[in-house]
XYZ file of C-alpha atoms in Angstrom:
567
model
C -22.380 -15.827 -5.263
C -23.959 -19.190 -4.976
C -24.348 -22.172 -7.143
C -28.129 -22.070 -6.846
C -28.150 -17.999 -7.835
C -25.815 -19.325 -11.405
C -28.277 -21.930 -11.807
C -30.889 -19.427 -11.923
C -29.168 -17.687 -14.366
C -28.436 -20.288 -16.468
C -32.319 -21.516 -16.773
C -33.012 -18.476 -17.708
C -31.027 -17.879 -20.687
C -31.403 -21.498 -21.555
C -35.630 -20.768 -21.316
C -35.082 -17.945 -23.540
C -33.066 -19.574 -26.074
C -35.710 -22.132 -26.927
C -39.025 -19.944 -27.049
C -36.484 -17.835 -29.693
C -37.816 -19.623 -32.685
C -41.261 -20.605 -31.730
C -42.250 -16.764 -30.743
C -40.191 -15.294 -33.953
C -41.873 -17.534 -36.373
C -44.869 -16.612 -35.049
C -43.887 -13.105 -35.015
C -43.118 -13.406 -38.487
C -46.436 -14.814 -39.521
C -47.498 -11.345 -38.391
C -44.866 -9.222 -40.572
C -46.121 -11.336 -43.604
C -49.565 -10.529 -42.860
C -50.128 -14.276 -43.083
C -53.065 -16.828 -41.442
C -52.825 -17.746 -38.083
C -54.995 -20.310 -35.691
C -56.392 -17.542 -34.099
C -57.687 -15.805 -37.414
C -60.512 -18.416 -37.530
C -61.996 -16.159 -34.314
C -60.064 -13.288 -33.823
C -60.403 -12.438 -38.560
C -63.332 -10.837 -38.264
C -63.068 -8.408 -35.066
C -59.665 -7.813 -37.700
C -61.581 -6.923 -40.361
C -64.696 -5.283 -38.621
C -61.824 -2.589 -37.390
C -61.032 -1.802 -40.669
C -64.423 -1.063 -42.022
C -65.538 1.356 -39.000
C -62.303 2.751 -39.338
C -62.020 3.423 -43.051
C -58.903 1.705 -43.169
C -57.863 -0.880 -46.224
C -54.933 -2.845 -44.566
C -53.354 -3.829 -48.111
C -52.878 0.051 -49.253
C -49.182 0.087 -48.589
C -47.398 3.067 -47.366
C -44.093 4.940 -48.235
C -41.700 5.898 -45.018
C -42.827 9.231 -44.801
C -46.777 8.453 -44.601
C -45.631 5.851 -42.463
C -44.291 8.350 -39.762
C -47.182 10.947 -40.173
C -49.403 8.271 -39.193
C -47.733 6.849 -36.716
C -46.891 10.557 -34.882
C -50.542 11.802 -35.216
C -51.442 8.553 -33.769
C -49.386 8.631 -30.774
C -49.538 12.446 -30.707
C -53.660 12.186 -30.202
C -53.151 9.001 -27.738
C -50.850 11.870 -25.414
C -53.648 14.231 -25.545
C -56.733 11.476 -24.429
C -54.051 10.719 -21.631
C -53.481 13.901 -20.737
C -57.567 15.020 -20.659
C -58.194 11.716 -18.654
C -55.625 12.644 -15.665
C -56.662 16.019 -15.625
C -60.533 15.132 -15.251
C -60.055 12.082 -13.333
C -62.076 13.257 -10.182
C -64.736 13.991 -12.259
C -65.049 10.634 -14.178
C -66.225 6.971 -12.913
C -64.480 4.093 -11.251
C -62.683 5.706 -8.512
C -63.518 4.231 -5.736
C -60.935 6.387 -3.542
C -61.994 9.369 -4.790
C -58.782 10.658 -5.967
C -58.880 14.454 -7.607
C -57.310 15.148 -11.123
C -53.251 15.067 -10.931
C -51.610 18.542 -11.441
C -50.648 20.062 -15.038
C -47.346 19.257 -14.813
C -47.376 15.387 -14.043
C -50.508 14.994 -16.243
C -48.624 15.994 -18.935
C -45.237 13.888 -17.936
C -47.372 11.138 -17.493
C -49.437 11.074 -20.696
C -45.771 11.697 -22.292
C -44.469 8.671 -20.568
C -47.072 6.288 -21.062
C -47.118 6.994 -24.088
C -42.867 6.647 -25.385
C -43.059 3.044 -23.561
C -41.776 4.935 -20.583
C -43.633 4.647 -17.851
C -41.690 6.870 -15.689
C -43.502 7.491 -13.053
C -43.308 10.531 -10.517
C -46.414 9.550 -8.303
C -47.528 6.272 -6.733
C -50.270 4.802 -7.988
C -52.021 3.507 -5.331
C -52.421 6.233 -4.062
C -52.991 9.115 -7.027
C -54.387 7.365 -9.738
C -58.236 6.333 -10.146
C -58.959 2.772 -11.853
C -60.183 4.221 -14.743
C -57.237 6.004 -15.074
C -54.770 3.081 -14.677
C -57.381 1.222 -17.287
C -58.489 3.759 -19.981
C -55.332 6.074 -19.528
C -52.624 3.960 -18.748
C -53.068 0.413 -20.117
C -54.547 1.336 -23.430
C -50.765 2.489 -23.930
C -48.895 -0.495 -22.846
C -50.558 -2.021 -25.762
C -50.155 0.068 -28.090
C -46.627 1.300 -27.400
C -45.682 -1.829 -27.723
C -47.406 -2.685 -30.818
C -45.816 0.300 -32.137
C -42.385 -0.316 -31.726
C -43.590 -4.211 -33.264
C -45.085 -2.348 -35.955
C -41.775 -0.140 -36.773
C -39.304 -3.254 -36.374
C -41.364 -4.708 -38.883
C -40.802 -1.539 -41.499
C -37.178 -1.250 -41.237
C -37.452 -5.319 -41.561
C -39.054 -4.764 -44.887
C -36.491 -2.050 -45.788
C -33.752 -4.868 -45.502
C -35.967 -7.687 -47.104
C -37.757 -5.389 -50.679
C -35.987 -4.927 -53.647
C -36.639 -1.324 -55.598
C -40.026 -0.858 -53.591
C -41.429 2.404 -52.448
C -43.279 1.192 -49.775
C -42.623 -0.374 -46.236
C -46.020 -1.536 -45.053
C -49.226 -0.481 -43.502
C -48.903 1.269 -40.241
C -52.554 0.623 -39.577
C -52.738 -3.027 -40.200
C -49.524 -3.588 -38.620
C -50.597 -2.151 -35.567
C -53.876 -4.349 -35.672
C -52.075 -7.393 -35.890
C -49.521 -7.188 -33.427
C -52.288 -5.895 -31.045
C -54.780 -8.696 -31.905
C -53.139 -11.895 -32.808
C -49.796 -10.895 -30.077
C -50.208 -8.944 -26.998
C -54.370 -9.471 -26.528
C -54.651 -12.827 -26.065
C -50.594 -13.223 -24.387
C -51.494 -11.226 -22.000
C -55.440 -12.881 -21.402
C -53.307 -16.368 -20.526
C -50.854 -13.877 -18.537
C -53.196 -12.429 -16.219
C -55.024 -15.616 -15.648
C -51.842 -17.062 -14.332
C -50.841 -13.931 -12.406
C -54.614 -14.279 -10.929
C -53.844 -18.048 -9.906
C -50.932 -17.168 -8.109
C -52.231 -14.697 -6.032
C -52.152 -11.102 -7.850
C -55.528 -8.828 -7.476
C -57.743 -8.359 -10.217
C -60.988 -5.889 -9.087
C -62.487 -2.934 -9.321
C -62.424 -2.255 -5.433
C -60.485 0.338 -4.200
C -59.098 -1.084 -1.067
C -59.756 -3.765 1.780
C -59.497 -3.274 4.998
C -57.862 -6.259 7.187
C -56.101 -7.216 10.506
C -52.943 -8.272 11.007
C -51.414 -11.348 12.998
C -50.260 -8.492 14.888
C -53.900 -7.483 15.489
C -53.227 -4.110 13.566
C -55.752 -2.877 11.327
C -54.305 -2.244 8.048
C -56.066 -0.661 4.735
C -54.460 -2.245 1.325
C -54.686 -0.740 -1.987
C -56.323 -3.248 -4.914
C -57.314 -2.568 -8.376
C -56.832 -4.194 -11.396
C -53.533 -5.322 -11.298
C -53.222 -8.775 -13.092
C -54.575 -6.993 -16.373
C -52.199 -4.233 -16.254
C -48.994 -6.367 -14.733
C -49.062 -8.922 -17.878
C -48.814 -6.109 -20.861
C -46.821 -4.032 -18.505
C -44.304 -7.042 -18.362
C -44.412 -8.212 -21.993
C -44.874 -5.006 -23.844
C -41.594 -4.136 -21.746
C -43.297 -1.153 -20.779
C -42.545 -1.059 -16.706
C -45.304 1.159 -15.277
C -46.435 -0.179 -12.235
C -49.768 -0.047 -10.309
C -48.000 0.308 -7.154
C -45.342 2.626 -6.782
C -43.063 -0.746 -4.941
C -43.145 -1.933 -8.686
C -42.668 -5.556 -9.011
C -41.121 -5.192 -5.638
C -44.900 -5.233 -4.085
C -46.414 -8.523 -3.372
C -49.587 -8.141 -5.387
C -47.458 -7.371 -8.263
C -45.080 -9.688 -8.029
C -45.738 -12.532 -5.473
C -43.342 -15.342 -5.301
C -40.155 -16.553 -7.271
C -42.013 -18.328 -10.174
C -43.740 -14.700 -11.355
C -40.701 -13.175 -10.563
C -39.066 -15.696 -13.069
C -42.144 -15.511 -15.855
C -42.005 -11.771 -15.004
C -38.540 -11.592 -16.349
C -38.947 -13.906 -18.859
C -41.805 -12.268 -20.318
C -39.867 -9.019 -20.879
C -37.338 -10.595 -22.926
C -39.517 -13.403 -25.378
C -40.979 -10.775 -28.048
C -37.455 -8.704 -28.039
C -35.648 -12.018 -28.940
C -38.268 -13.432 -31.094
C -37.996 -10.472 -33.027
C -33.978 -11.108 -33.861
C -35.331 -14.403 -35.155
C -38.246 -12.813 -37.359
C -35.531 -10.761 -38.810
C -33.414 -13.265 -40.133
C -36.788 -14.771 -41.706
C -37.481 -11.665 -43.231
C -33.879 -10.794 -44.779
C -33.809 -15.094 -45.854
C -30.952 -15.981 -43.367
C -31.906 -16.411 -39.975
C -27.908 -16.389 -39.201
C -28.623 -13.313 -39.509
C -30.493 -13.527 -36.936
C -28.724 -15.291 -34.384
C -25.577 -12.933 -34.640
C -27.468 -10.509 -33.250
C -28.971 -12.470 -30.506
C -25.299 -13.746 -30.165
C -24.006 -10.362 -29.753
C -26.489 -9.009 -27.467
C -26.739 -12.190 -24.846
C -22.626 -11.889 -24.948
C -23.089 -8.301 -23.131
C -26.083 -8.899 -21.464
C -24.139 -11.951 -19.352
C -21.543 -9.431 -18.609
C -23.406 -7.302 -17.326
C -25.503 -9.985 -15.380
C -21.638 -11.195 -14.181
C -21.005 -8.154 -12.980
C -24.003 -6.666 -11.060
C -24.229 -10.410 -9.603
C -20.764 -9.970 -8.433
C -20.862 -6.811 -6.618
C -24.175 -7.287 -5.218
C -23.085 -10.587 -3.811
C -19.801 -8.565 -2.434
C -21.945 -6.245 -0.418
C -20.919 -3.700 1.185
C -17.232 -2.726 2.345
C -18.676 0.190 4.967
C -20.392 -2.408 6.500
C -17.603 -5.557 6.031
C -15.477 -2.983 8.020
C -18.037 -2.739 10.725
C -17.699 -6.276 10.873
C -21.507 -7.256 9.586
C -20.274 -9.809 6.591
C -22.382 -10.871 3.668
C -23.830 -9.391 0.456
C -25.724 -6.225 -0.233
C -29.782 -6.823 0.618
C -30.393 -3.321 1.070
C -33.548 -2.591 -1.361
C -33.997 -6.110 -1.951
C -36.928 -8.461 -1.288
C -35.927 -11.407 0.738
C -38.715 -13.904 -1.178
C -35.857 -13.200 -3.876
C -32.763 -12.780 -3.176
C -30.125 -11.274 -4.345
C -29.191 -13.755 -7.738
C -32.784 -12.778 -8.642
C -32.664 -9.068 -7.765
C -29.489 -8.697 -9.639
C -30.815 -10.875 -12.559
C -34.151 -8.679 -12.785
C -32.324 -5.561 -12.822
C -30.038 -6.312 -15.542
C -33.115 -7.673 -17.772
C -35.031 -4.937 -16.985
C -32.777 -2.307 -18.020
C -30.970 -4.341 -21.284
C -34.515 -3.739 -22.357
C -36.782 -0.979 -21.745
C -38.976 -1.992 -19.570
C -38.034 -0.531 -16.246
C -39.951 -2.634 -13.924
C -38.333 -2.882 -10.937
C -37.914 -5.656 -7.995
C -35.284 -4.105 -6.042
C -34.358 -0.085 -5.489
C -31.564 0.291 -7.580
C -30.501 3.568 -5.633
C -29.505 0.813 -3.113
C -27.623 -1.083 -5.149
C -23.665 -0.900 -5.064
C -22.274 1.532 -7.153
C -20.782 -0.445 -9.247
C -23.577 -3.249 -8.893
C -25.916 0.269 -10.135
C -23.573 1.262 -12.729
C -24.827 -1.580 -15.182
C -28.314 -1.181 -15.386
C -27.088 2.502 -16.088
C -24.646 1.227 -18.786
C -27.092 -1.095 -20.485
C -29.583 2.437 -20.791
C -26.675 4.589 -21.867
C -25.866 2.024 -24.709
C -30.047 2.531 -26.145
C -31.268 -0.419 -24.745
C -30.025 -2.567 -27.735
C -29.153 -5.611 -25.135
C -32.511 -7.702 -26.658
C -34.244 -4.052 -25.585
C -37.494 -2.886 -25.790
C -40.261 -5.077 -28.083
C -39.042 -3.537 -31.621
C -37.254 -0.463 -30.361
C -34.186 -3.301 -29.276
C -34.309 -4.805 -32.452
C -34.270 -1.759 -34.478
C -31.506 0.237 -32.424
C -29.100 -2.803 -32.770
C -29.652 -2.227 -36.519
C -28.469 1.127 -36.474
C -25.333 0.114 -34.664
C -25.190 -2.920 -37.205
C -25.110 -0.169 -39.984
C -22.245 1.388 -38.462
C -20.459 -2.005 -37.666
C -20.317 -3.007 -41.846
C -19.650 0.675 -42.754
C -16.586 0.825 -40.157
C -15.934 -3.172 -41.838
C -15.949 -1.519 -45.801
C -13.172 1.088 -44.446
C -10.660 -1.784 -43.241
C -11.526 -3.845 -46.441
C -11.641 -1.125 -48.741
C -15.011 -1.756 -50.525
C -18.632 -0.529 -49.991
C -20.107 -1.892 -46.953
C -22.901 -4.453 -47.536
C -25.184 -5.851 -45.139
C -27.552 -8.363 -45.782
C -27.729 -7.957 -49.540
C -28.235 -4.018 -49.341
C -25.496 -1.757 -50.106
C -25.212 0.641 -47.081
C -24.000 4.284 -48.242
C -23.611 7.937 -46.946
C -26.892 8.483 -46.374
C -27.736 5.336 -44.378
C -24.830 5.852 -42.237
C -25.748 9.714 -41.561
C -28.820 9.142 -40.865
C -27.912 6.352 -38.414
C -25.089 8.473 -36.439
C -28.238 11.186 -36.047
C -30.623 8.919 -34.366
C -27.514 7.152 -32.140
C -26.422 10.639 -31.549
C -29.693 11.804 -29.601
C -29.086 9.508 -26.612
C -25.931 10.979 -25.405
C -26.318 14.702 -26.782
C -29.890 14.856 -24.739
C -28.768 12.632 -21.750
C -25.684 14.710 -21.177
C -26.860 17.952 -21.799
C -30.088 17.797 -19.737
C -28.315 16.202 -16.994
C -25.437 19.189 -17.483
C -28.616 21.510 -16.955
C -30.108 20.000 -13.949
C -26.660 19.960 -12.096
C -26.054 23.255 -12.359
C -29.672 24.921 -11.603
C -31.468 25.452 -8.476
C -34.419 23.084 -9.108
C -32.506 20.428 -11.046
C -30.276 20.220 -7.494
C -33.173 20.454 -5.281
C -33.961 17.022 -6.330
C -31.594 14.325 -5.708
C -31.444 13.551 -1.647
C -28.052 12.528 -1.828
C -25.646 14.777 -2.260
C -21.849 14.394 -3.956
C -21.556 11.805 -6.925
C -24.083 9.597 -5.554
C -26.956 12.713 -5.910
C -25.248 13.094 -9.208
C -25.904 9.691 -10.076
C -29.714 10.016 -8.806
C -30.100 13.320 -11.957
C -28.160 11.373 -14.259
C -29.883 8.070 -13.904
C -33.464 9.968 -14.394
C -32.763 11.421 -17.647
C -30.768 8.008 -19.021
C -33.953 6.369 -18.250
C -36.323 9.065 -19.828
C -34.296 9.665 -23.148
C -33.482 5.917 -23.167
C -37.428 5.176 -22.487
C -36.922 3.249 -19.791
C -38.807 4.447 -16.527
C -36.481 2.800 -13.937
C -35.081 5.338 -11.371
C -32.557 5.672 -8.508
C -35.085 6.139 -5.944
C -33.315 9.037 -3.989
C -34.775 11.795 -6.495
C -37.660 13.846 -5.914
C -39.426 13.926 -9.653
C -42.941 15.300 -8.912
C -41.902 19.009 -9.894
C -42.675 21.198 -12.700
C -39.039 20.856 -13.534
C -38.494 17.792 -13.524
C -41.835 16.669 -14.873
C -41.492 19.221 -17.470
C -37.802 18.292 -18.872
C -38.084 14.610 -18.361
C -41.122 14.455 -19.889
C -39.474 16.747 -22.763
C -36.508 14.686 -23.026
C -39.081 11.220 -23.391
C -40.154 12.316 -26.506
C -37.428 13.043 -27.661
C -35.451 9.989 -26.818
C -38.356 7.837 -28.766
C -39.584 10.162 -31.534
C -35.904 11.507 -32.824
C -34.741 7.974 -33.123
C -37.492 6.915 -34.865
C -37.824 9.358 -37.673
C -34.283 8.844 -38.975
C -34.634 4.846 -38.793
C -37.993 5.140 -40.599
C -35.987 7.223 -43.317
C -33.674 4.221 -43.475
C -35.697 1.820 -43.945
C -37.263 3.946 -47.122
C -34.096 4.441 -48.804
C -32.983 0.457 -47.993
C -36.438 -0.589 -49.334
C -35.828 1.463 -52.636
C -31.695 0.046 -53.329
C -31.833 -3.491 -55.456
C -30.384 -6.195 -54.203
C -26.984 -6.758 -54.727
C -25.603 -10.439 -54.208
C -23.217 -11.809 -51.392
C -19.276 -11.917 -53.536
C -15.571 -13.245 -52.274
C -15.094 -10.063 -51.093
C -17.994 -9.165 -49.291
C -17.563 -9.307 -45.448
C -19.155 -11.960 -43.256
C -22.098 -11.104 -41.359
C -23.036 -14.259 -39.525
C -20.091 -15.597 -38.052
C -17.506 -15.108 -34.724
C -15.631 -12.153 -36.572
C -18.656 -10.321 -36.878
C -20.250 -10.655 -33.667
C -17.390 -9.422 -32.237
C -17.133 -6.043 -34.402
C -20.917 -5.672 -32.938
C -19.981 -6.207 -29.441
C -17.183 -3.252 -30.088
C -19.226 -1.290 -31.744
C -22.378 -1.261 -29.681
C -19.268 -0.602 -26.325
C -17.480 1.713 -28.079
C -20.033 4.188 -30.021
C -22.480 3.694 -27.168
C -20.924 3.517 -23.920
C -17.687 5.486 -24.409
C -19.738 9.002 -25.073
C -20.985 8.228 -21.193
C -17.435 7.343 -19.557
C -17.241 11.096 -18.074
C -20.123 10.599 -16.856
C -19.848 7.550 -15.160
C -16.749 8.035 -14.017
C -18.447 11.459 -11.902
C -21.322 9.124 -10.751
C -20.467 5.363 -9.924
C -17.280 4.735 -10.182
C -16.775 8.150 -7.728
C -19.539 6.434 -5.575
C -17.507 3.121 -5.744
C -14.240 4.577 -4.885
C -15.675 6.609 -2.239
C -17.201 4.016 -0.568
C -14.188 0.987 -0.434
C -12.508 3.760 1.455
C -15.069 4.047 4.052
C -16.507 6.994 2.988
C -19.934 8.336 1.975
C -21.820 10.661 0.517
């Protein structure tokens, strides 16, 4: 570990911490429904939308028609996917000439895409058209992302009404966030991505020589457009299967550093728009409080044992940290750094192989999927998970006081907290179960190319990061197989869909309660005390389910390989 690799560290939560308020309030502008500066040009594409479509943005909607129109939505968006992968050697714009993907990863894809996955089990470059990564891919990074906006800002309203029996538009929400957010972020995005050296065409390759005098072919595309929403709509897919490992991805250490960054800004913003929205942004800042306090653990940690390296190799005599799977225009502060951000939320991108990562160094990005990508998380789905745990947290606080649990001026009962334990629930039951089921079968084993708790590490790494809709992956499993597409793309809807139903049925029955007003007795939601009980709460309910599991994976790995061994 270095001074200069802390430093970097250090910048960046310090970064994050003061685009908090500036990006929530504008993110609350959005929830409201209010004027913004770009309303004066962007108002009437807004409201030309609505008129083709039918749609009258200020027809609220109760929590049921909410879901329905958010599942038929995504549920047609799978489908268009799905019909564009399959005909893709039939259709324009590709250049390479690439035939239509198999059944089996058209449908995992479409699936993935379309959760705010973006596992993928092909490379890009070299399987997907442009039109495909345009029309079938990127349409989804937007609008996976301005879903999970659009359902933070539901169960947002569930907190903030009084006796109501509606939580919003669906439609309009989605326009917004789409229009007045992610479109023009990610126009100034790809601009500065262009500037600093990332592709942007419609070519297919280019053929060039080396300083070696080699002739080499490269894969372009357009990359820029689909690296900036892939970045800040935390979705992860990338147009090269290196990731943001890849040089025309990810160039140099200042879009490495905006790169990370960018996946974090709306996720935190969105703690901030909370606190707007329920009149305390306290509020607020707990949260952020609670999830930065386990996010620079985890940071701590992978820094740690990456910086270690390796004690095979220490007893060979070759000294110095781990850079296996690491780029050296990075580092390893940076590689560790990006890892942890991209798995605390659910992004996915990747700048280093984790499968080369220590095992303990490994273990966190793991962790941070295993407890639902609450750490800041996905753009909504973080917000919106923590909530759930923050139900539990006051419910678990009215048992040791010996009162009904109240959280910001709602009174949280049986129902809330039922419905709350279901959608936490889904993570481990589906994790654990599907990865029981591919350690035990031929196919599920035929995967992994390591074998002993490492290989078990590989299958239970791919289905945290499906049901926890992240898309990262230990490298060392071969995914491209109609078992493997088929349950991972299975468990991907589940891990986004099963969650989202319950909160959405929260956020109903808070929006319907009155309000009932802060007392002498009523426990403290802003302060030290509480932020704590979070912290425990989040480590406790989330990551102890997954113990046995790590314990057969990593920490085996870990303990296996300090004594020389490996697997």
């Amino acid at each position: 570990m270095t001074f200069q690799g802390w430093l970097l560290i250090a910048a960046f939560i310090g970064i994050l911490l003061a685009l908090t308020k500036p990006v929530g309030l504008w993110l609350f502008a959005l929830y409201e429904g209010r004027r913004t500066p770009l309303h004066a040009v962007l108002g009437p594409v807004e409201r030309g939308f609505y008129r083709l479509s039918g749609i009258d943005p200020t027809q609220e909607q109760g929590w049921r028609r909410y879901a329905v129109h958010m599942l038929l939505f995504n549920l047609l968006l799978a489908l268009f996917t799905y019909a564009v992968l399959r005909l893709q050697g039939l259709l324009p714009l590709n250049p390479l000439g690439f035939a239509g993907t198999s059944e089996h990863l058209a449908f995992n894809t479409a699936i993935s895409f379309t959760t705010n996955t973006n596992w993928q089990s092909y490379a890009g470059e070299s399987t997907l058209s442009n039109l495909s990564q345009m029309l079938g891919l990127t349409i989804h990074n937007f609008l996976s992302a301005a879903t999970g906006i659009a359902l933070a800002f539901a169960l947002f309203r569930g907190f903030a009404r009084r006796s109501a029996t509606t939580i919003g538009n669906f439609w309009a929400d989605m326009t917004r966030v789409t229009l007045y957010l992610l479109l023009p972020l990610c126009i100034l995005y790809a601009l500065f991505l262009i500037a600093s050296g990332v592709p942007q065409t419609l070519a297919g390759s280019v053929d060039v020589t080396t300083l070696e005098g080699v002739k080499q072919t490269l894969a372009l595309g357009p990359v820029a457009s689909q690296e900036a929403i892939k970045m800040l709509g935390t979705n992860g897919g990338g147009f090269f299967n290196a990731n943001s490992a890849h040089p025309f991805e990810n160039p140099n250490a200042l879009t490495n550093f905006v790169q990370m960054l960018s996946i974090f800004v709306i996720g935190v913003g969105l703690t901030y728009t909370f606190g707007k929205a329920v009149g305390n942004v306290r509020q607020g800042w707990a949260i952020l409080a609670a999830m930065l306090t386990i996010f620079v653990v985890g940071v701590t940690i992978t820094y740690w044992q990456e910086a270690a390296g390796n004690p095979i190799l220490h007893n060979l005599g070759v000294a110095g940290g781990n850079m296996e799977g690491k780029e050296v225009r990075f580092g390893i502060a940076a590689s560790a750094l990006f890892s942890v951000v991209t798995t605390a939320a659910s992004c996915g991108a990747v700048n280093a192989m984790h499968d080369s990562f220590t095992a303990l160094g490994g273990m966190i990005p793991l962790f941070n999927i295993q407890l639902g990508e609450v750490v800041v998380g996905g753009v909504g789905a973080g917000i919106y998970g923590f909530l759930l745990f923050a139900i539990l947290a006051v419910f678990v606080a009215g048992l040791m006081v010996g009162r009904t649990p109240e959280y910001v001026g709602k009174k949280i009962e049986s129902r809330e907290v039922k419905l709350a334990v279901l959608a936490i629930a889904v993570l481990p039951l589906v994790i654990l179960g599907m990865t029981a089921i591919a350690s035990v079968t031929q196919a599920g084993l035929a995967g992994p190319l390591n074998k002993g708790p490492h290989g078990f590490s590989e299958i239970l790494y791919a289905f945290t990061s499906a049901v926890g809709n992240n898309g990262s992956a230990f490298a060392g499993l071969t995914a491209n197989t109609p078992f493997y597409n088929g349950m991972l793309g299975v468990a991907m809807w589940i891990g986004r869909f099963f969650i989202i139903i319950p909160m959405l049925a929260i956020a109903g029955s808070l929006a319907a309660k009155s309000y009932t007003p802060e007392t002498a007795g009523s426990f403290p939601t802003t302060g030290p005390l509480w932020t704590g009980l979070l912290i425990g709460i989040v480590l406790v309910v989330g990551g102890l389910t997954f113990l046995p599991s790590l314990a057969l994976g990593p920490v085996a790995d870990h303990l296996a390989m300090i004594h020389g061994q490996t697997f």
